[in-house]
mmCIF file of C-alpha atoms in Angstrom:
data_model
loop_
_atom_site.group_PDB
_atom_site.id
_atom_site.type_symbol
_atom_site.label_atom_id
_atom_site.label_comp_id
_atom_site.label_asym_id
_atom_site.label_seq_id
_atom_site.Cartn_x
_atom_site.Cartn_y
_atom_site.Cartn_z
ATOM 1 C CA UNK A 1 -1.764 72.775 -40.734
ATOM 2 C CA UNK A 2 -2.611 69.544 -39.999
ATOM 3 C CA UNK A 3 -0.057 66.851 -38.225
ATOM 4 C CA UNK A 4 0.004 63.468 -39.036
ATOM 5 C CA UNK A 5 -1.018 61.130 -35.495
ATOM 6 C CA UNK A 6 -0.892 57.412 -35.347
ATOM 7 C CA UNK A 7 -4.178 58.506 -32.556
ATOM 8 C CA UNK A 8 -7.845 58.625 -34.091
ATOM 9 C CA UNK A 9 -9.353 62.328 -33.568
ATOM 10 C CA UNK A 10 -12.842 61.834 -33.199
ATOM 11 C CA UNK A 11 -15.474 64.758 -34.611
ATOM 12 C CA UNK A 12 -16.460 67.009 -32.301
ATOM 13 C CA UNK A 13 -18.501 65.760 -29.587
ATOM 14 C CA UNK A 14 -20.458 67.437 -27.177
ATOM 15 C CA UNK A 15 -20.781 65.884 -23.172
ATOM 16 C CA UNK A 16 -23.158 66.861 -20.671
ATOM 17 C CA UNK A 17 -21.175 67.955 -17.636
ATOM 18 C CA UNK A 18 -22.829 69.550 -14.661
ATOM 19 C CA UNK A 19 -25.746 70.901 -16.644
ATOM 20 C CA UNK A 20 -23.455 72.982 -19.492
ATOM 21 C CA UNK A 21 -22.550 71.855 -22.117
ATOM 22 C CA UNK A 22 -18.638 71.466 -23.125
ATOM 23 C CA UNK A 23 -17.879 71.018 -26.934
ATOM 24 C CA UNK A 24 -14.807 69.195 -28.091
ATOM 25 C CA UNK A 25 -12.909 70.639 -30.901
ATOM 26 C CA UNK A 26 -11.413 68.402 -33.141
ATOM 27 C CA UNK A 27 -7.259 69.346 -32.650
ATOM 28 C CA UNK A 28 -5.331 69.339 -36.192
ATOM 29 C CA UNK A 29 -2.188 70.349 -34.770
ATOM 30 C CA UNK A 30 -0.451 71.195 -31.174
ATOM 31 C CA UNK A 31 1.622 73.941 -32.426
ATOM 32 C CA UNK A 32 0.587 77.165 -33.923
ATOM 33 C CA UNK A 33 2.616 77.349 -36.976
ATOM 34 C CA UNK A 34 2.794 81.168 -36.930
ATOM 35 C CA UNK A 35 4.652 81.000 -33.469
ATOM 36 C CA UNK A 36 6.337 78.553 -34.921
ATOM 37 C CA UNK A 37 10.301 80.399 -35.202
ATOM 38 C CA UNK A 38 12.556 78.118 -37.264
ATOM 39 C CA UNK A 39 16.427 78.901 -36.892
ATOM 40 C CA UNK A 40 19.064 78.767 -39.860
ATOM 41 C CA UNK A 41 21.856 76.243 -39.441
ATOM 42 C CA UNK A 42 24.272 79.117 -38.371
ATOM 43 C CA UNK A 43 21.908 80.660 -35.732
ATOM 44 C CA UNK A 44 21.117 76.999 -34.175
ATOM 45 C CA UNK A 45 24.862 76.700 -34.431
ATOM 46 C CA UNK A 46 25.586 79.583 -32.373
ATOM 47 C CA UNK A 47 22.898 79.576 -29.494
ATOM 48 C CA UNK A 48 24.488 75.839 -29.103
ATOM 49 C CA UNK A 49 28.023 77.775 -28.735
ATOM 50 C CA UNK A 50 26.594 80.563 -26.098
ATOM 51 C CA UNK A 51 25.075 77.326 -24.203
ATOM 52 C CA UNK A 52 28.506 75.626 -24.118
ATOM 53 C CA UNK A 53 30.517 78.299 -22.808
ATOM 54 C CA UNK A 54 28.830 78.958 -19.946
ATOM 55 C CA UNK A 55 30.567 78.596 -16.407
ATOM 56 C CA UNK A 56 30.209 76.030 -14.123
ATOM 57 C CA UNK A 57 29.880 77.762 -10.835
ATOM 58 C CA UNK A 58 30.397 74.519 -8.861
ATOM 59 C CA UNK A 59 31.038 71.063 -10.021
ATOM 60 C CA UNK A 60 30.495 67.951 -7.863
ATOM 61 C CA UNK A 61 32.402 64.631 -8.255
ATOM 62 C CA UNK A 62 32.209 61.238 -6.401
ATOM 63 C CA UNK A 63 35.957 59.626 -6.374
ATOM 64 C CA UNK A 64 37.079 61.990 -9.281
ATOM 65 C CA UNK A 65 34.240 61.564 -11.670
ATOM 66 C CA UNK A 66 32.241 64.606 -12.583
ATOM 67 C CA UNK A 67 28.493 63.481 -11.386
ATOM 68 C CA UNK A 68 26.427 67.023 -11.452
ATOM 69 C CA UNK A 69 27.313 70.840 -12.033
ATOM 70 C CA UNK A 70 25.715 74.287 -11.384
ATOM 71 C CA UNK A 71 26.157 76.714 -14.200
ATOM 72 C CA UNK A 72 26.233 80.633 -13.555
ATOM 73 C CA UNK A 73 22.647 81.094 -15.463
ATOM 74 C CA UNK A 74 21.114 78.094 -12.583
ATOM 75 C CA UNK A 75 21.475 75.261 -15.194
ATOM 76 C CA UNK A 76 21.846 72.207 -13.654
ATOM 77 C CA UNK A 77 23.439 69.220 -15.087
ATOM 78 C CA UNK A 78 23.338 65.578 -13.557
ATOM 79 C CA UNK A 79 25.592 63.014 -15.509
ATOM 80 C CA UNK A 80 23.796 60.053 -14.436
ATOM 81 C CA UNK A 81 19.911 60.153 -14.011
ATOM 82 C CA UNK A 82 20.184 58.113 -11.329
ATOM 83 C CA UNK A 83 21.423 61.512 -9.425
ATOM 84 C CA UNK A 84 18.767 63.602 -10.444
ATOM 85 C CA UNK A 85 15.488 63.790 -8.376
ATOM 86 C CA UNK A 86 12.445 65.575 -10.189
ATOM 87 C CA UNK A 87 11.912 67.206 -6.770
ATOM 88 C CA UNK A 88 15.332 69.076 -7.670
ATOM 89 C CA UNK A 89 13.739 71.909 -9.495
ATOM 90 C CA UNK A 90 12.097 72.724 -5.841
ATOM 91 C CA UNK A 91 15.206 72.806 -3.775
ATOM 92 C CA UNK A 92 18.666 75.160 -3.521
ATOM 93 C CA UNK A 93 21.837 74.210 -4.967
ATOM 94 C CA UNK A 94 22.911 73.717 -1.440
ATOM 95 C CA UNK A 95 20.308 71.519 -1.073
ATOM 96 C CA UNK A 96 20.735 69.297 -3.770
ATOM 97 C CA UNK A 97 24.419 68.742 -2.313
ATOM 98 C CA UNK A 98 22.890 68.088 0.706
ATOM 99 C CA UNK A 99 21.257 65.452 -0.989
ATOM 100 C CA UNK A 100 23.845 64.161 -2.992
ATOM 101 C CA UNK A 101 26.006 63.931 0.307
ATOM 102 C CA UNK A 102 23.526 61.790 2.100
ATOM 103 C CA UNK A 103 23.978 59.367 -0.735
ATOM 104 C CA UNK A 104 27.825 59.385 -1.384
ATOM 105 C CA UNK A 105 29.058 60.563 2.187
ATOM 106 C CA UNK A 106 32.603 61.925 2.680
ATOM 107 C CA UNK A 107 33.566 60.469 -1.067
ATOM 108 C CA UNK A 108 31.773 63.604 -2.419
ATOM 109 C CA UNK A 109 33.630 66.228 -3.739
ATOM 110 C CA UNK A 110 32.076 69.621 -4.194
ATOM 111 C CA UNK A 111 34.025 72.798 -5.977
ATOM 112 C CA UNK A 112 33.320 76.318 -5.839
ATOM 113 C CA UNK A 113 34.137 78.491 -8.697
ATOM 114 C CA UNK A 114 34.309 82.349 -8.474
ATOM 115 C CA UNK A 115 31.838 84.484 -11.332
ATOM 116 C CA UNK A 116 33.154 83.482 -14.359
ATOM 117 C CA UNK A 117 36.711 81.061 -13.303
ATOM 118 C CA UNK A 118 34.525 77.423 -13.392
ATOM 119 C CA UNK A 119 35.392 74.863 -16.261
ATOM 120 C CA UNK A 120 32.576 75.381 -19.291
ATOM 121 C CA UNK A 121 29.523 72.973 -19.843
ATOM 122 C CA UNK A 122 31.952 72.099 -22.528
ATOM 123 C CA UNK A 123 34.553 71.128 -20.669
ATOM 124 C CA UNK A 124 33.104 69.533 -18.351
ATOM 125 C CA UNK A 125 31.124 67.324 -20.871
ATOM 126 C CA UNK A 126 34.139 66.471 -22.584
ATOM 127 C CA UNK A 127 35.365 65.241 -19.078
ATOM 128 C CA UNK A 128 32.317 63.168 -18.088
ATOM 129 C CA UNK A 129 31.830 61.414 -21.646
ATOM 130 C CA UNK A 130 35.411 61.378 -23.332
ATOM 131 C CA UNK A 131 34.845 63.317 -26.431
ATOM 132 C CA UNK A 132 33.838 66.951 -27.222
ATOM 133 C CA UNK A 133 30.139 67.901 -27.790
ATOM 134 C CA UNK A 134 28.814 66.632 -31.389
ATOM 135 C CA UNK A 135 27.702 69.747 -32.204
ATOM 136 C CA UNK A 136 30.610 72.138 -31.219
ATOM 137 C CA UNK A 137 33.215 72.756 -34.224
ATOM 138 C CA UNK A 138 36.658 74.133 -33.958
ATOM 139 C CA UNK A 139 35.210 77.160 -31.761
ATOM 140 C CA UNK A 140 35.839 75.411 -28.285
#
């Protein structure tokens, strides 16, 4: 399968590197098509369902407004980029409020949810952005 690129692929070219040789394939496509796993409407529909149900285990908030939550499966969510910090993925949930509390100071609030009692991703989108998620239906 080949994929159309707006990038010139050049025929293969070989470079002398260190005294082997290295041959460059020419690359028709990044994905594999037989690993490839396309979903049906109704199964894309549901994983997206799963994802929004699932618990917020704490949920952070600067003067009322929801800024980042931990989910019970370590999902992290961040409503303004501005929050998150790439180095993130490296550090603790307590942490990252230890972070976000050297930038907002007492004004941060931080909740605690026991296994399974937190507000949904869901709800707490619906909170941060004033509307539902686009791709929920009548399910939530």
């Amino acid at each position: 399968m080949k994929v159309p690129s707006n990038y010139p692929i050049n025929q293969p070219k070989t470079y002398k590197v260190d005294s082997s040789k290295v041959e460059l394939n020419q690359i028709h496509s990044v994905f594999d098509p037989k690993e490839l796993q396309i979903l049906s409407t109704e199964e894309e529909q549901k994983i997206l369902y799963e994802q929004a149900k699932i618990p917020q285990s704490t949920v952070i908030e600067h003067k009322g407004k929801v800024i980042a939550s931990f989910a019970e499966n370590a999902w992290r969510y961040f409503a303004k980029s501005s929050d998150f910090n790439e180095n993130y993925s490296n550090l603790s949930d307590t942490q990252i409020i230890a972070e976000l509390t050297k930038k907002y100071g007492k004004s941060l609030s931080i909740t605690n949810y026991p296994l399974g009692a937190g507000p949904t991703r869901a709800e707490l989108f619906e909170r941060v952005h004033g509307h539902q998620l686009r791709f929920i239906d009548d399910h939530v």
